[in-house]
Tab-separated table of C-alpha atoms in Angstrom:
chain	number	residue	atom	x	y	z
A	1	UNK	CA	21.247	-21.713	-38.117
A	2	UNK	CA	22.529	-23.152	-34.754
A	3	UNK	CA	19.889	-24.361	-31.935
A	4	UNK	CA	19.707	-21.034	-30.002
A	5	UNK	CA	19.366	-19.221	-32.953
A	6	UNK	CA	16.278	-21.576	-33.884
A	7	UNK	CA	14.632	-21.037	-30.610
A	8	UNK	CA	15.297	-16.840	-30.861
A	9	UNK	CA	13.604	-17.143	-33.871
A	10	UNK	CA	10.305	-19.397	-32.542
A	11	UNK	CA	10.003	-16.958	-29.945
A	12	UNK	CA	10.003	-14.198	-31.869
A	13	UNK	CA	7.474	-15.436	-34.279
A	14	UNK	CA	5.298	-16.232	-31.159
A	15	UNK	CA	4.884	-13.066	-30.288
A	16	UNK	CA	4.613	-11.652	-33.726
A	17	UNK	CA	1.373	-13.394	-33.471
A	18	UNK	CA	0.151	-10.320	-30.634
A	19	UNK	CA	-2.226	-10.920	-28.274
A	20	UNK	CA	-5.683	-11.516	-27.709
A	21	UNK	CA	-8.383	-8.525	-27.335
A	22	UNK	CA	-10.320	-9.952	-24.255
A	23	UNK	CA	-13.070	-7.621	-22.648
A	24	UNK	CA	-12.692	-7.118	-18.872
A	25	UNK	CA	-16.468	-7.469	-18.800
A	26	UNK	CA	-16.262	-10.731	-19.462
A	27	UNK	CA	-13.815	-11.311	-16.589
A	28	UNK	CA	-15.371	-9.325	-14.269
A	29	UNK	CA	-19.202	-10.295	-14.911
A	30	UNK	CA	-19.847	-13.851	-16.150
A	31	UNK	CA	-20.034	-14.913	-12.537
A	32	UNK	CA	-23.042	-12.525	-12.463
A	33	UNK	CA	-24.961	-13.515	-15.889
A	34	UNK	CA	-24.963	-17.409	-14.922
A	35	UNK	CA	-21.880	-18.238	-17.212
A	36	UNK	CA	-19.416	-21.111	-15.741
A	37	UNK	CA	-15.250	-21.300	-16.234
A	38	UNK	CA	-15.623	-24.026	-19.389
A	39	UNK	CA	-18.479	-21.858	-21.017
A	40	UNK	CA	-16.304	-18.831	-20.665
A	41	UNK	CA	-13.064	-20.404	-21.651
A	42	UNK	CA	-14.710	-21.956	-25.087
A	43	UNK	CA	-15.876	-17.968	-25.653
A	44	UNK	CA	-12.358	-17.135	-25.345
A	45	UNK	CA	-10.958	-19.764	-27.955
A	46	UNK	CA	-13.833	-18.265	-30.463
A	47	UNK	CA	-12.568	-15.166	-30.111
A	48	UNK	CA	-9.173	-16.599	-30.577
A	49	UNK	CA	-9.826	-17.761	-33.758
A	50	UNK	CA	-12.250	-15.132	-35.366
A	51	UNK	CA	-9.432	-12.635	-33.996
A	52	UNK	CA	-6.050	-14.339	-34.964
A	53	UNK	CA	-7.160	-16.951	-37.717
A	54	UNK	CA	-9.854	-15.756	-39.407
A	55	UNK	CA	-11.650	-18.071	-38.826
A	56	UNK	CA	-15.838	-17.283	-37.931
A	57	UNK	CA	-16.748	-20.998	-37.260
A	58	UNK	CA	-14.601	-23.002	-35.834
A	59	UNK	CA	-15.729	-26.793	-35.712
A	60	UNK	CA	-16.667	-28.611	-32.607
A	61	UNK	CA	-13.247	-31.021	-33.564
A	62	UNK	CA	-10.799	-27.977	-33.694
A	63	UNK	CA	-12.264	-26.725	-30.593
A	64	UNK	CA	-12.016	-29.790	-28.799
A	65	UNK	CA	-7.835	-30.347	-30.234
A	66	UNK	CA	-7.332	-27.009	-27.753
A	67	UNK	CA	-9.819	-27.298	-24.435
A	68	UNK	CA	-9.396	-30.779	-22.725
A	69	UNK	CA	-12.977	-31.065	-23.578
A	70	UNK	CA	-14.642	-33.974	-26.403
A	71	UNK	CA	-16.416	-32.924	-29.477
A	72	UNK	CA	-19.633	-34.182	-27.409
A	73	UNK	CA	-18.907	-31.830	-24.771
A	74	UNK	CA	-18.361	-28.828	-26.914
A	75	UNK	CA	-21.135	-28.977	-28.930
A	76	UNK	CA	-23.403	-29.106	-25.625
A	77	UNK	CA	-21.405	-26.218	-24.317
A	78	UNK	CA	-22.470	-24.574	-27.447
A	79	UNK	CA	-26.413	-25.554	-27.384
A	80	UNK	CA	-26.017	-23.991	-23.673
A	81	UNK	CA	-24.967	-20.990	-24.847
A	82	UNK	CA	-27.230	-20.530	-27.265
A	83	UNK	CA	-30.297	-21.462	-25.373
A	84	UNK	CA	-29.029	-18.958	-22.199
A	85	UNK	CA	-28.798	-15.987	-25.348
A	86	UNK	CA	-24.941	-15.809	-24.864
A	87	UNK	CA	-24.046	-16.995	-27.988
A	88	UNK	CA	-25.887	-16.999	-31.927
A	89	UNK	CA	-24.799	-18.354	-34.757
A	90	UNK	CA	-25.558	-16.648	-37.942
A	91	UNK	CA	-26.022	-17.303	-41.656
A	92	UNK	CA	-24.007	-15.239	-44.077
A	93	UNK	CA	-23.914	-15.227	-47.562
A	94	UNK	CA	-21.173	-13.883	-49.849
A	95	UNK	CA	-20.941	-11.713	-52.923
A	96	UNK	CA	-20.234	-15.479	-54.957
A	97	UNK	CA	-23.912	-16.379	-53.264
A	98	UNK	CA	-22.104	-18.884	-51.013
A	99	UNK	CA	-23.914	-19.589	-47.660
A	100	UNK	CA	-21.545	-19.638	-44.288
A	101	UNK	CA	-21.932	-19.581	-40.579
A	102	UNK	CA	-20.568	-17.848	-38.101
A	103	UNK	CA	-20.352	-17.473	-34.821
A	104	UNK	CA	-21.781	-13.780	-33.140
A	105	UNK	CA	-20.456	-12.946	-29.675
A	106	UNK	CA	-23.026	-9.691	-29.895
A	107	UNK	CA	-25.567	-11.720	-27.259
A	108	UNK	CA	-22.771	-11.866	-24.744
A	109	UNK	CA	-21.785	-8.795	-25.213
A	110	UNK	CA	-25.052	-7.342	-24.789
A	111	UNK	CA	-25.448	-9.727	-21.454
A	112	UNK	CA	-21.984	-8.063	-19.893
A	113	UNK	CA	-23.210	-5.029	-20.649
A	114	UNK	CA	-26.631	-4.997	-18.837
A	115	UNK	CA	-25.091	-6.874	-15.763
A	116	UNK	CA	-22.363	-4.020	-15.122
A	117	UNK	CA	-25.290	-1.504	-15.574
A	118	UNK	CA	-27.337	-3.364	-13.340
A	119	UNK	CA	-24.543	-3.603	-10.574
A	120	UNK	CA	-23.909	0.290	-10.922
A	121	UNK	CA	-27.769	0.969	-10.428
A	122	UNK	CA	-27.230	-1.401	-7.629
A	123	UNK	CA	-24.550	0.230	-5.773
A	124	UNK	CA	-25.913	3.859	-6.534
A	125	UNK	CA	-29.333	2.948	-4.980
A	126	UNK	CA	-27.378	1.276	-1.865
A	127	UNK	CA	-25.681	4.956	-1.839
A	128	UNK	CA	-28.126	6.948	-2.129
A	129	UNK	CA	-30.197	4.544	0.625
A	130	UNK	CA	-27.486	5.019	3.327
A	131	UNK	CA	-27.384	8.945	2.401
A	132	UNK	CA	-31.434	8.665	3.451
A	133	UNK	CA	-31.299	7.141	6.515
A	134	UNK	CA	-28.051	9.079	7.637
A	135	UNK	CA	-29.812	12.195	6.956
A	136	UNK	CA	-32.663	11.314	8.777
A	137	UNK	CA	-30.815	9.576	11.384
A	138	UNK	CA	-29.212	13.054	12.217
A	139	UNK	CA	-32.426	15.445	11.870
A	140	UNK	CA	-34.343	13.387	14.258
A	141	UNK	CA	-31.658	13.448	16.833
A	142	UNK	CA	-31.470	17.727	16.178
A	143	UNK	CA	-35.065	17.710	15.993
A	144	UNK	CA	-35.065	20.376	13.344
A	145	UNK	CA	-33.612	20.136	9.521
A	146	UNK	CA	-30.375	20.157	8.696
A	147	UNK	CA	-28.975	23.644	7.614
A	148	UNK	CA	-27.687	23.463	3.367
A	149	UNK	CA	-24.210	23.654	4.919
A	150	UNK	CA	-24.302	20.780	7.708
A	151	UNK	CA	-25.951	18.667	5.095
A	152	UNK	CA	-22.860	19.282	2.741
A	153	UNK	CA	-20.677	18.266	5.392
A	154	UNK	CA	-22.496	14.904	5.728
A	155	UNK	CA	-22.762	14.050	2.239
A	156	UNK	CA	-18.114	14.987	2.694
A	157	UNK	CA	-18.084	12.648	5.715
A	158	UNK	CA	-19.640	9.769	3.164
A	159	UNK	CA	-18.304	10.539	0.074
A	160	UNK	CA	-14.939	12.553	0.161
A	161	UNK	CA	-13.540	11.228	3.612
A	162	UNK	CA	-14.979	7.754	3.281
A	163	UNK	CA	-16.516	7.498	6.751
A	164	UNK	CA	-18.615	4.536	7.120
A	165	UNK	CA	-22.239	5.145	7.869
A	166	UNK	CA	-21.634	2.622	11.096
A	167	UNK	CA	-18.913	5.091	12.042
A	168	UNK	CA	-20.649	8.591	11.540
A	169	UNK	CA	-23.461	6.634	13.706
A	170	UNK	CA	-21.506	5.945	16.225
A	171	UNK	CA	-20.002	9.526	16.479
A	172	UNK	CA	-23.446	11.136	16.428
A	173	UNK	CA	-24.229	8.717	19.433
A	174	UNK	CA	-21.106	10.007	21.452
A	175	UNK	CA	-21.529	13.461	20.686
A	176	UNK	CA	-25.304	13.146	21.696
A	177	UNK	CA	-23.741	11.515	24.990
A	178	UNK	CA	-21.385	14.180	25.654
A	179	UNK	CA	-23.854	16.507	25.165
A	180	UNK	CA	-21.755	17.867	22.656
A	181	UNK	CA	-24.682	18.022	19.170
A	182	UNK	CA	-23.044	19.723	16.890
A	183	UNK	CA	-21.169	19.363	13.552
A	184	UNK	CA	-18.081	20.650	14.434
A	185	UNK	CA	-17.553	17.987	17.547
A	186	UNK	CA	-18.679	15.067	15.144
A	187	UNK	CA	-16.330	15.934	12.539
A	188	UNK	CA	-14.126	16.179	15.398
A	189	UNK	CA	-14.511	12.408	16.536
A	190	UNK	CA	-14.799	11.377	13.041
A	191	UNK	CA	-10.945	12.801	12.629
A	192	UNK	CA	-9.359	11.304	15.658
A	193	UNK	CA	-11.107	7.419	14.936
A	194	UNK	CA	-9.757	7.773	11.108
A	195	UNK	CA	-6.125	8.747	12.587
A	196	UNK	CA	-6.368	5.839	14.812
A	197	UNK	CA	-7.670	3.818	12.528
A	198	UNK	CA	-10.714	3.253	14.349
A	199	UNK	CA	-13.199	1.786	11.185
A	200	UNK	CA	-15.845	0.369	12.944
A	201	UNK	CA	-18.353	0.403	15.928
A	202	UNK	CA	-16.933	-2.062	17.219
A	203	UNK	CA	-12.734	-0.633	17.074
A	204	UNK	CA	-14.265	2.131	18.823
A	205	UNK	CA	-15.351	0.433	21.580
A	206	UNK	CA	-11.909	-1.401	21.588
A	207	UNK	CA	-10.355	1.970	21.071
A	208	UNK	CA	-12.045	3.997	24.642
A	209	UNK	CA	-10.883	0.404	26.470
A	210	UNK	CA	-7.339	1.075	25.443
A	211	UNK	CA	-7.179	4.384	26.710
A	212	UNK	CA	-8.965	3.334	30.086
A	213	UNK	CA	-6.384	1.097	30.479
A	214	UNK	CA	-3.800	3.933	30.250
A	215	UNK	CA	-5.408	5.992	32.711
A	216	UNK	CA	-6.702	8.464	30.557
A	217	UNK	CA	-9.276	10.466	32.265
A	218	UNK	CA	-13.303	10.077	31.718
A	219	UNK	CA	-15.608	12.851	32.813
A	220	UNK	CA	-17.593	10.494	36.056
A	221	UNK	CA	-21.211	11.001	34.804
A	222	UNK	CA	-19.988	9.845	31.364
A	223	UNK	CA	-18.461	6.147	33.145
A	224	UNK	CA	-21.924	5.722	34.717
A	225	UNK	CA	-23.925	6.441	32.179
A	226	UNK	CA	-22.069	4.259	29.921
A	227	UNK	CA	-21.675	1.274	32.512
A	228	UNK	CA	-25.913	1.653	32.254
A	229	UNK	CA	-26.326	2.080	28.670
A	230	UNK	CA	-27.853	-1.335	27.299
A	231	UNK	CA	-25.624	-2.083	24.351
A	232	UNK	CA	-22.729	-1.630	26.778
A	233	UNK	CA	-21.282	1.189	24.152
A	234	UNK	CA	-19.064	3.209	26.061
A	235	UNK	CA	-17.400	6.374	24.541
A	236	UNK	CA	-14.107	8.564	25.023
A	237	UNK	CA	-14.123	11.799	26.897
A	238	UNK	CA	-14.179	14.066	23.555
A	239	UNK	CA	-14.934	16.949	25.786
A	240	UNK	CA	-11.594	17.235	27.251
A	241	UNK	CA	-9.716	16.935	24.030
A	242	UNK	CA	-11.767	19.621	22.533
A	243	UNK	CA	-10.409	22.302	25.268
C-alpha cells in the first residue's frame, strides 16, 4: 500500500472511532455550578474513556499522558470534584466476586440539571415580575382595571411582539401626553418604533430629534410641554399620523 493510501486508511479508522456523547448542559452550565475549564475538561476525558474504551477508572497517569496536567494535579482535580459533589467514585463488584472502581458522573449530572431548572424558575419569575408591574403600571394611569381584552393585548405586546417593558412604558407615557389613553393609539406607537427600529427609551428620544430636524410638524402645546417635562423626554406628534 502506497503513502496516500496509508493515510486514507488512518483517517478512515479515525473516524470509525465516532464521536463523543457530550451533554450541552455541561457546556452551557458549569460556569453556573462553580466548575472551572480544567475541572470540566478532565470530566470530558472520563467520559472519553468510559464511552470509547471501556474503561470506568482511568488512572491519574493515563489521565495526565492526555491533559497537559501532572499526576499531582489530576488527582487534586479529582479530590475537588468529589468534595464539590460533582464527581463519586464507586465500588463494584462482579459476578467472579472481584472488587472495582469506577468513576459515576450521576453527581454532575444531577448538578446541571438543578442549575438549568433553577435559571428557568429564574427567568419565569423575572417574566412574570415585569408582567406585574406593567399591568399595574397601566391600570393606575386608566384609573380603573383593565378590560379581559386590553389585558390580552398587553400580555401580545410582551410576549408575541417582543416589546420591551422600557418601550411599552414609554408609549403609555406619550399616549398619556397626547392625550391619546387608549389601546389602540399605544399599539399604534408600539408599531411605528418596531418599524423604525426604535428598541429603547432612549432611540425614541433620538428618533422624535430626527424628525424635528426634518421639519416634521409637532402639535405647539406638545413642544412646550415637553421642553418643561423634567426628564427632558420629548415625544412625536402621534396625533397627526393617526388622522
Amino acid at each position: 500500500m502506497d503513502r496516500k493510501g496509508s493515510v486514507q486508511t488512518a483517517l478512515v479508522h479515525l473516524l470509525e472511532q465516532g464521536s463523543l456523547s457530550l451533554p450541552v448542559l455541561l457546556l452551557t452550565e458549569y460556569k453556573r455550578v462553580g466548575l472551572t475549564e480544567p475541572q470540566v475538561m478532565l470530566m470530558i476525558h472520563i467520559m472519553l474513556y468510559q464511552q470509547k474504551e471501556h474503561k470506568a477508572f482511568p488512572t491519574a497517569s493515563e489521565l495526565s499522558e492526555r491533559m497537559n496536567m501532572t499526576k499531582e494535579q489530576i488527582v487534586s482535580l479529582i479530590e475537588q470534584l468529589v468534595r464539590g459533589g460533582f464527581l463519586h467514585i464507586d465500588d463494584e463488584v462482579n459476578e467472579y466476586g472481584l472488587r472495582s472502581e469506577r468513576f459515576s458522573l450521576t453527581p454532575l449530572y444531577q448538578q446541571l440539571v438543578s442549575s438549568y431548572i433553577a435559571k428557568e424558575e429564574e427567568d419565569t419569575s423575572t417574566s412574570e415580575e415585569s408582567y406585574q408591574f406593567i399591568f399595574r403600571l397601566f391600570e393606575q394611569e386608566f384609573g380603573r382595571a383593565l378590560s379581559p381584552m386590553e389585558c390580552q393585548m398587553l400580555a401580545r405586546w410582551l410576549s408575541e411582539d417582543g416589546h420591551r417593558e422600557e418601550l411599552i412604558e414609554a408609549a403609555l407615557r406619550e399616549a398619556v401626553f397626547c392625550g391619546k389613553l387608549n389601546f389602540r393609539y399605544i399599539d399604534r406607537i408600539l408599531f411605528e418604533w418596531q418599524r423604525n427600529q426604535v428598541r429603547t427609551a432612549e432611540d425614541a428620544v433620538e428618533y422624535s430629534r430626527k424628525f424635528r430636524q426634518k421639519g416634521m410638524l409637532y402639535q405647539t402645546n406638545v413642544q412646550e410641554r415637553a421642553s418643561t417635562r423634567p426628564n427632558g423626554f420629548s415625544f412625536y406628534n402621534w396625533v397627526n399620523q393617526e388622522q
